[in-house]
Structures are given as C-alpha cells and as structure tokens.
Coordinates of C-alpha atoms and ligand atoms in Angstrom, one line a residue:
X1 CA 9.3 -37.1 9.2
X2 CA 9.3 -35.6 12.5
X3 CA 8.9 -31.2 12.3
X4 CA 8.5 -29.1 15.1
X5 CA 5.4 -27.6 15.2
X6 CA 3.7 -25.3 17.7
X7 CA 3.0 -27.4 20.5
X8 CA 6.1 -29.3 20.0
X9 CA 7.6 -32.6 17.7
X10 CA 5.1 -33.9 15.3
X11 CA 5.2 -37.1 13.0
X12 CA 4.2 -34.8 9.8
X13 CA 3.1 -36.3 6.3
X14 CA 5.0 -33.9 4.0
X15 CA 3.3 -32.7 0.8
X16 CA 6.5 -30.8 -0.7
X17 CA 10.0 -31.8 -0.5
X18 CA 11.8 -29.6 -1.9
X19 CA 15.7 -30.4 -2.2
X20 CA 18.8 -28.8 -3.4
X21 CA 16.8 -26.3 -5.8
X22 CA 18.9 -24.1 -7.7
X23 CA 17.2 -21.5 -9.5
X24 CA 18.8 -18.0 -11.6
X25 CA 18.2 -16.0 -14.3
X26 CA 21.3 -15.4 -16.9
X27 CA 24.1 -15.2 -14.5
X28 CA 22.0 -13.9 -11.7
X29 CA 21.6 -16.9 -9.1
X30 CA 18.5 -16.7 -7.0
X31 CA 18.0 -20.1 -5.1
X32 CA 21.2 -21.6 -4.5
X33 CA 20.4 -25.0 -3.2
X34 CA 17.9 -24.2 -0.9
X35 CA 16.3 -27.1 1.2
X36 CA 12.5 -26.6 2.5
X37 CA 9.5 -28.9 3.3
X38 CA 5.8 -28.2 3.9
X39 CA 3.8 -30.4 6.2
X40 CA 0.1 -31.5 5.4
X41 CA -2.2 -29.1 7.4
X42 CA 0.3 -26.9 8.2
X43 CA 0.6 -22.9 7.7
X44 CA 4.4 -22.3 6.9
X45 CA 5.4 -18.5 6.5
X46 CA 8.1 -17.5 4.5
X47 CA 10.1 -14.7 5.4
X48 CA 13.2 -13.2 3.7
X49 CA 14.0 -9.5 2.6
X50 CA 13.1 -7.8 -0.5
X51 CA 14.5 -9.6 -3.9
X52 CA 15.4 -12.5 -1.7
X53 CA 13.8 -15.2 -3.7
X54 CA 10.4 -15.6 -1.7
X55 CA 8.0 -15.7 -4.9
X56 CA 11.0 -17.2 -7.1
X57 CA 10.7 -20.0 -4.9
X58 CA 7.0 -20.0 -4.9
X59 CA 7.0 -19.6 -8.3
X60 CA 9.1 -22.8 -9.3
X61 CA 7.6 -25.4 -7.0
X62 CA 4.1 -23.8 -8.9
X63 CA 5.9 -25.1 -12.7
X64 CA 6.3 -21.5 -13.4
X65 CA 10.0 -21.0 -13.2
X66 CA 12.1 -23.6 -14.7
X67 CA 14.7 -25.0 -12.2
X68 CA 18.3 -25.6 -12.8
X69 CA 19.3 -28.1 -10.7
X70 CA 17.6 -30.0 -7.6
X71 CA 14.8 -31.6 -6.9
X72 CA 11.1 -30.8 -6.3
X73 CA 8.6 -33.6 -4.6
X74 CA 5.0 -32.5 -4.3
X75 CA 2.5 -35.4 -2.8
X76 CA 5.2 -37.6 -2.6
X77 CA 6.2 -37.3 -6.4
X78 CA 9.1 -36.1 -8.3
X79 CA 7.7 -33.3 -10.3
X80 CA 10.4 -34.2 -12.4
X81 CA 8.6 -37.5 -13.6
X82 CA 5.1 -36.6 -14.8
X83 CA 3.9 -36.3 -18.0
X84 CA 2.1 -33.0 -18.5
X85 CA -0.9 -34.7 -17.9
X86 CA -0.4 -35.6 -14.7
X87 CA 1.3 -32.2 -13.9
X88 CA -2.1 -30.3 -15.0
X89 CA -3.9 -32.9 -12.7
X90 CA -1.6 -32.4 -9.8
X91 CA -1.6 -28.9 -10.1
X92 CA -5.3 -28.1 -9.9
X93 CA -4.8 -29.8 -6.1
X94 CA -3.4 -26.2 -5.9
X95 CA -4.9 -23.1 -5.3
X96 CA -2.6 -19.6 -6.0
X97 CA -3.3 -16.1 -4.6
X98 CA -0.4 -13.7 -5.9
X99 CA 0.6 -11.0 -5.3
X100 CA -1.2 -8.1 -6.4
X101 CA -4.4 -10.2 -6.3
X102 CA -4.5 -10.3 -10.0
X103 CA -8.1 -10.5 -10.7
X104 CA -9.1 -10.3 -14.4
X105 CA -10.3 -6.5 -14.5
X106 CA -12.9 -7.2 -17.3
X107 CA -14.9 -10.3 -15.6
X108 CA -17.2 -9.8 -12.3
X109 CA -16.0 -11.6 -8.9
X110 CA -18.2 -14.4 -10.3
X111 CA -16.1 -14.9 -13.5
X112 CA -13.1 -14.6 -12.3
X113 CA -14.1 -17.6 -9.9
X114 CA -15.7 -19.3 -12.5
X115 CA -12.1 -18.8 -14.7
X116 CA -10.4 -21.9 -13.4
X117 CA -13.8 -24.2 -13.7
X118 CA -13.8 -23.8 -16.8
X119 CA -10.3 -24.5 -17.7
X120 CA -10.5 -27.7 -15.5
X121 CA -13.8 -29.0 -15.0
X122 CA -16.5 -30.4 -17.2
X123 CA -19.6 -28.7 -15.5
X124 CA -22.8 -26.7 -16.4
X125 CA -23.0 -23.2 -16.1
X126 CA -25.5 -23.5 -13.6
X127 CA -23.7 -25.9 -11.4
X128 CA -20.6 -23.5 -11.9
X129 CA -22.2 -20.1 -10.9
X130 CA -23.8 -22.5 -7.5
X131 CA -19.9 -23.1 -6.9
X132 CA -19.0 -19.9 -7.4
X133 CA -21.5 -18.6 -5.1
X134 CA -20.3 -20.6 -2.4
X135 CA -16.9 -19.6 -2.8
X136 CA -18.3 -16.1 -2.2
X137 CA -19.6 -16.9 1.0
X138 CA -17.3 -18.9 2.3
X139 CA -14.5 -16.2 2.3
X140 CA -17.2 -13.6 3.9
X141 CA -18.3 -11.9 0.8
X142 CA -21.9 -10.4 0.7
X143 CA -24.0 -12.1 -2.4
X144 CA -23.9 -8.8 -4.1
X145 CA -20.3 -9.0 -4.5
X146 CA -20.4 -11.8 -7.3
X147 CA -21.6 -9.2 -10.2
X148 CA -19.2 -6.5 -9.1
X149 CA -16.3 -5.5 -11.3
X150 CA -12.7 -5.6 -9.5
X151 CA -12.5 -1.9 -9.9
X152 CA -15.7 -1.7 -7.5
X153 CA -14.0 -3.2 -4.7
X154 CA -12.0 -2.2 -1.4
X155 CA -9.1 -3.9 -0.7
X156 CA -10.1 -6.3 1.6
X157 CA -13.0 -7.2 -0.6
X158 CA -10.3 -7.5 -3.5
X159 CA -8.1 -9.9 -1.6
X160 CA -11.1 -12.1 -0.1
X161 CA -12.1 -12.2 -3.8
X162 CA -8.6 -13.4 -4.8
X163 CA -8.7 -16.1 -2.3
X164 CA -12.3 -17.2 -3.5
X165 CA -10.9 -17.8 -6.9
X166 CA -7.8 -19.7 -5.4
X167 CA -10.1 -22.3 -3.4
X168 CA -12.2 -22.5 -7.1
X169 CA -10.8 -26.2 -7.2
X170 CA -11.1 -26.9 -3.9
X171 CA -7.5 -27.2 -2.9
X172 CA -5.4 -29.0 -0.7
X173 CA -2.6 -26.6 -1.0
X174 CA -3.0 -22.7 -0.6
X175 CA 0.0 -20.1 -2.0
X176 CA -0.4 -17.1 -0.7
X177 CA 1.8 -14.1 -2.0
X178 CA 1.7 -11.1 0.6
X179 CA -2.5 -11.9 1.1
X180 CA -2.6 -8.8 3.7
X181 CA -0.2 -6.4 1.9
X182 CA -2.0 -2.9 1.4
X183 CA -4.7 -4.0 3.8
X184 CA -5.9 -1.6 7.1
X185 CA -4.6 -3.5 10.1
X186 CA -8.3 -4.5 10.9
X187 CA -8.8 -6.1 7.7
X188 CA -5.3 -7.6 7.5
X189 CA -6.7 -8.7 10.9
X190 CA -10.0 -10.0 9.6
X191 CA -8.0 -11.7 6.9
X192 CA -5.7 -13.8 9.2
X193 CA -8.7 -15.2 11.2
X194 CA -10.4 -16.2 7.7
X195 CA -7.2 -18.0 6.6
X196 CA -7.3 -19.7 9.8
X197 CA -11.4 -20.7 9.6
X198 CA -10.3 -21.7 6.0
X199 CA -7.3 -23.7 7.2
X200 CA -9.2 -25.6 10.3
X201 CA -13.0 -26.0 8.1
X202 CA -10.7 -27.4 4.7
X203 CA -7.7 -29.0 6.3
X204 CA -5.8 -27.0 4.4
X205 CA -1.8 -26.6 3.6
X206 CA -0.4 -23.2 3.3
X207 CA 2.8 -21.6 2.4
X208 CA 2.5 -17.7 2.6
X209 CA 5.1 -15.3 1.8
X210 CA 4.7 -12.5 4.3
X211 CA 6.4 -8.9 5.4
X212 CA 3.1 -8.7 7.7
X213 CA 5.1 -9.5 11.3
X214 CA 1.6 -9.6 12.3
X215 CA -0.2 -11.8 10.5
X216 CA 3.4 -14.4 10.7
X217 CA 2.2 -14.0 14.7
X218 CA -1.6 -14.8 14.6
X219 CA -1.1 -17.1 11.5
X220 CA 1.9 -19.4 11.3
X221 CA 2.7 -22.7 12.7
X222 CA 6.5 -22.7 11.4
X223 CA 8.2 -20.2 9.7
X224 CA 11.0 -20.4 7.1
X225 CA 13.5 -17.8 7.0
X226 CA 15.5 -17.2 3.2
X227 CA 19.1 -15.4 2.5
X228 CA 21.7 -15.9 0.6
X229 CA 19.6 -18.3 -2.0
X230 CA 19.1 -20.8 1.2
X231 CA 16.6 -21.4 4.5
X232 CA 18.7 -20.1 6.8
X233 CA 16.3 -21.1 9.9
X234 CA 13.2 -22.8 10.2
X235 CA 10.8 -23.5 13.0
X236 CA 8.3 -22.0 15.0
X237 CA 8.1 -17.7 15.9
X238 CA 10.0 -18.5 19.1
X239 CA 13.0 -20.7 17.8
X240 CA 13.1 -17.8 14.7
X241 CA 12.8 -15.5 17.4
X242 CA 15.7 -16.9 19.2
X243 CA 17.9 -17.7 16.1
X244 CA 20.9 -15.6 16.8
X245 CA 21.4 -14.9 13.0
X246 CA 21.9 -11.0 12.7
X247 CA 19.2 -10.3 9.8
X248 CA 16.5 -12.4 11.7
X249 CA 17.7 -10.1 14.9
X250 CA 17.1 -6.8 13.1
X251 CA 14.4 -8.1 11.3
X252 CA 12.4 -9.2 14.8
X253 CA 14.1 -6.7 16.9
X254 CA 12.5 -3.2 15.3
X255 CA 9.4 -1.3 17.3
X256 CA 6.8 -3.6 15.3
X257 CA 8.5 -6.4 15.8
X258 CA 9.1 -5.6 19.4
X259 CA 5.4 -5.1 19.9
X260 CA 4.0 -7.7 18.5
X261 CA 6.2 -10.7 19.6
X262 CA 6.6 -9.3 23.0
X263 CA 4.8 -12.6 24.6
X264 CA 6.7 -15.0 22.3
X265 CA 10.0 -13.9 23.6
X266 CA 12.0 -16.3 25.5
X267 CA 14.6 -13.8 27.1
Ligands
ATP1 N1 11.5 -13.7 -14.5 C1 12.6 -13.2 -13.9 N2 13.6 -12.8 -14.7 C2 14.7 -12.3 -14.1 N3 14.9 -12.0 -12.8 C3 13.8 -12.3 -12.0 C4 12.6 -12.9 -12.5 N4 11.8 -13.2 -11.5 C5 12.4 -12.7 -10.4 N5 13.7 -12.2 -10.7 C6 14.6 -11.7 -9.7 O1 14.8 -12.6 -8.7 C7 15.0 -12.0 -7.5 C8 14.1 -12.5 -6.4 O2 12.8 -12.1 -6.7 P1 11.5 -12.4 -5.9 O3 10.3 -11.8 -6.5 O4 11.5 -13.9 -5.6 O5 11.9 -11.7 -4.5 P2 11.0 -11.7 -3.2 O6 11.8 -12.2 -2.1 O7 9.7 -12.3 -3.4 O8 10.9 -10.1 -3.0 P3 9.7 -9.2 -2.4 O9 9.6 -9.4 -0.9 O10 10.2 -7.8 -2.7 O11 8.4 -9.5 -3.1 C9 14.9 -10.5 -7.7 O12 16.2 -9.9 -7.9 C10 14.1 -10.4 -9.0 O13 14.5 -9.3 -9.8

C-alpha cells in the first residue's frame, strides 16, 4: 500500500483497514461508510467538528461500539473473525488514552498503571510495581508521583499519567482522545514532544483525535479529515491545507490557524 507521508510516497505496512463502516445509534447515523487506514509507525490526526463521529469511530475500531455494516481489519485481520479470545489478545496490543483522562479517582498513579497488568498479565506484585515505575519515568513523571491520588495532580501531570497507564502493555498502537485538551500551551507543548520521544523510542502507531491546530502541526504525519459520516480528505497538513473543501478552509483559515500553519502554506 503506497500512503503519502511527510517526505513524500511511502510503501506503508497498514495495521487498520478500516472499510465501509457504518455506525448509528436508533435512527441517528453517525459513520456512514467511512473509509480510513493507519500505517505502522505512523501519527495520523483526526480532525472533524464537534459531534462529527471522531471518538465514535475510535470507539468502534476499539470493540466498544457495535458496527452496523463494513468492515474493520486491525494487523491484517478481520476483527469480524476472532473468537473473543483472540480479540482480548489483539486488543491488549492496544493502548487507550480518552478523553477526560479517566483515571480511577480512588487508586494512586501506580494503581491505576498497575490496573491493566492485572487484568492481563500473570506477574508478581513486585515485578508489576518495577513496571509501573518505569512507566512513570518514561512519560517524565517525578518518582513521587506514583503514590499520588489523581486529585493531587495538575493537568499535565494528569494527562502524562493517563498516557503511562495506556503504554501499561506496552503497545503497538496508541489512541489518543484530545491528549492536550485543557492543557497550558507549554504543557500541550511539552506533551507533543513526549508523544513524539514515545513514538520514535517505541515505534509506535498513533491515531489522535485533535481540536489542538497546534499539536496536528508539531505532531502529525497525515491527517484525516471527517464530515458527513465520511473522510472527506486525507494526507499530510499541506494537502489538508490545500483541500479546497469549505469546512477544512474555515477550519485552517481562522487567526490560530493562520498563525500556526503560516510556513506550511503553499499559496
Ligand atoms: N453511545 C451513544 N449513544 C447515542 N449517541 C451517541 C453515543 N455515542 C456518541 N453518540 C453521538 O454520536 C455523535 C458523534 O459523537 P462523537 O463523540 O464521536 O463526536 P466527536 O466528533 O468525537 O465530537 P467532539 O469533538 O465534540 O468530541 C454525537 O452526536 C453523539 O451524541
């Protein structure tokens, strides 16, 4: 499969496939056939406004929102075809960071690491808290942080935190929900250039859902673009910046967005 990535055409292994999906709730349709694929190593942005179907479609390829029609190929297999067996096995090659962060509010930053260890693996405590521990460093967090409640962190701390317990199983593939939302612009900023540490030191796959026009810049190597149920462009800042579809106009063309992408432009 050939994508364009920053830098120009690559041969890409893809790790999801996703194909015709068609997602809704009651009469509501969400995803409306909507084609989009996710290249090993890559950091893929998804944009699209509000209630446009961003986490939905997170959400599904994850096994947590049924699909009605299409089809979804993750490593090369039809999700369609496993057992739940080997759906549990596939999916701890996952790692998820939604949202709101969603840490557990009554465990420390080392239990809530910890969490999915002990739903998956068969290890000693001790080996488990070591783990933990290095998950803490490795997303920048000072040792102290692994017996502090969520409630005694900042944001950023909260987030890194969150993305500590989504590497947990070591991961090939990172979801990231709006990582940098509510962050200060230097630790949105501080954030970026750990995802991109993370990325290069793990060889890691990423599909973020992001409003941060920011962090799509100093992040992304393609960027899908949803409306209307569908990708309605996809490809790297400066095609998406070139796309002369009206929403991706306006949504590029405000005073942040002017800013930002000023040296991307191709005018
Ligand atoms: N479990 C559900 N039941 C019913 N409707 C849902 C459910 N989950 C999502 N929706 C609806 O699907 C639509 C898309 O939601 P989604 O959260 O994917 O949007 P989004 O693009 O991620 O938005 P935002 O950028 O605001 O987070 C919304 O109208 C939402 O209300």
């Amino acid at each position: 499969m050939t994508l364009t990535i920053q830098g120009g055409q690559r041969q890409c292994e893809i790790v999801v496939s996703v194909r015709g999906l068609d997602v809704g709730f009651g009469d509501k349709t969400i995803l409306d056939r909507l084609d989009i694929e996710i290249a090993r190593g890559e950091i893929l942005g998804v944009i699209g406004a509000s209630g446009s179907g961003k986490s939905v479609l997170a959400r599904t390829i994850l096994g947590l929102v049924p699909k009605r029609g299409g089809v979804i190929e993750i490593f090369g297999q039809d999700v369609d075809t496993l057992s739940a067996r080997e759906r549990r096995t596939m999916e701890q090659r996952f790692g998820v960071m939604f949202q709101h962060g969603a840490l557990f509010s009554s465990l420390t930053v080392a239990d809530n690491i910890q969490f999915p260890m002990r739903e998956s693996l068969q290890l000693s405590p001790r080996l488990m808290a070591e783990m933990a521990m290095l998950k803490i460093e490795l997303v920048g967090l000072p040792h102290d942080a692994a017996g502090k409640y969520p409630w005694e962190l900042s944001g950023g701390m909260t987030k890194r935190a969150a993305l500590a317990r989504a590497l947990a199983l070591d991961p090939e593939i990172l979801f990231l929900d709006e990582p940098t939302s509510g962050l200060d612009p230097i630790a949105a900023d501080a954030f970026d250039e750990l995802l991109l540490t993370l990325k290069a030191s793990l060889d890691l796959t990423v599909m973020m859902i992001t409003h941060d026009l920011s962090s799509l810049h100093a992040t992304c190597d393609r960027i899908a673009a949803i409306a209307h149920g569908k990708v309605i462009a996809t490809g790297t800042l400066s095609d998406l910046l070139a796309h002369d579809d009206a929403w991706l106009q306006a949504y590029f063309a405000g005073e942040r967005g002017r800013t930002i992408f000023a040296d991307e432009r191709v005018d």
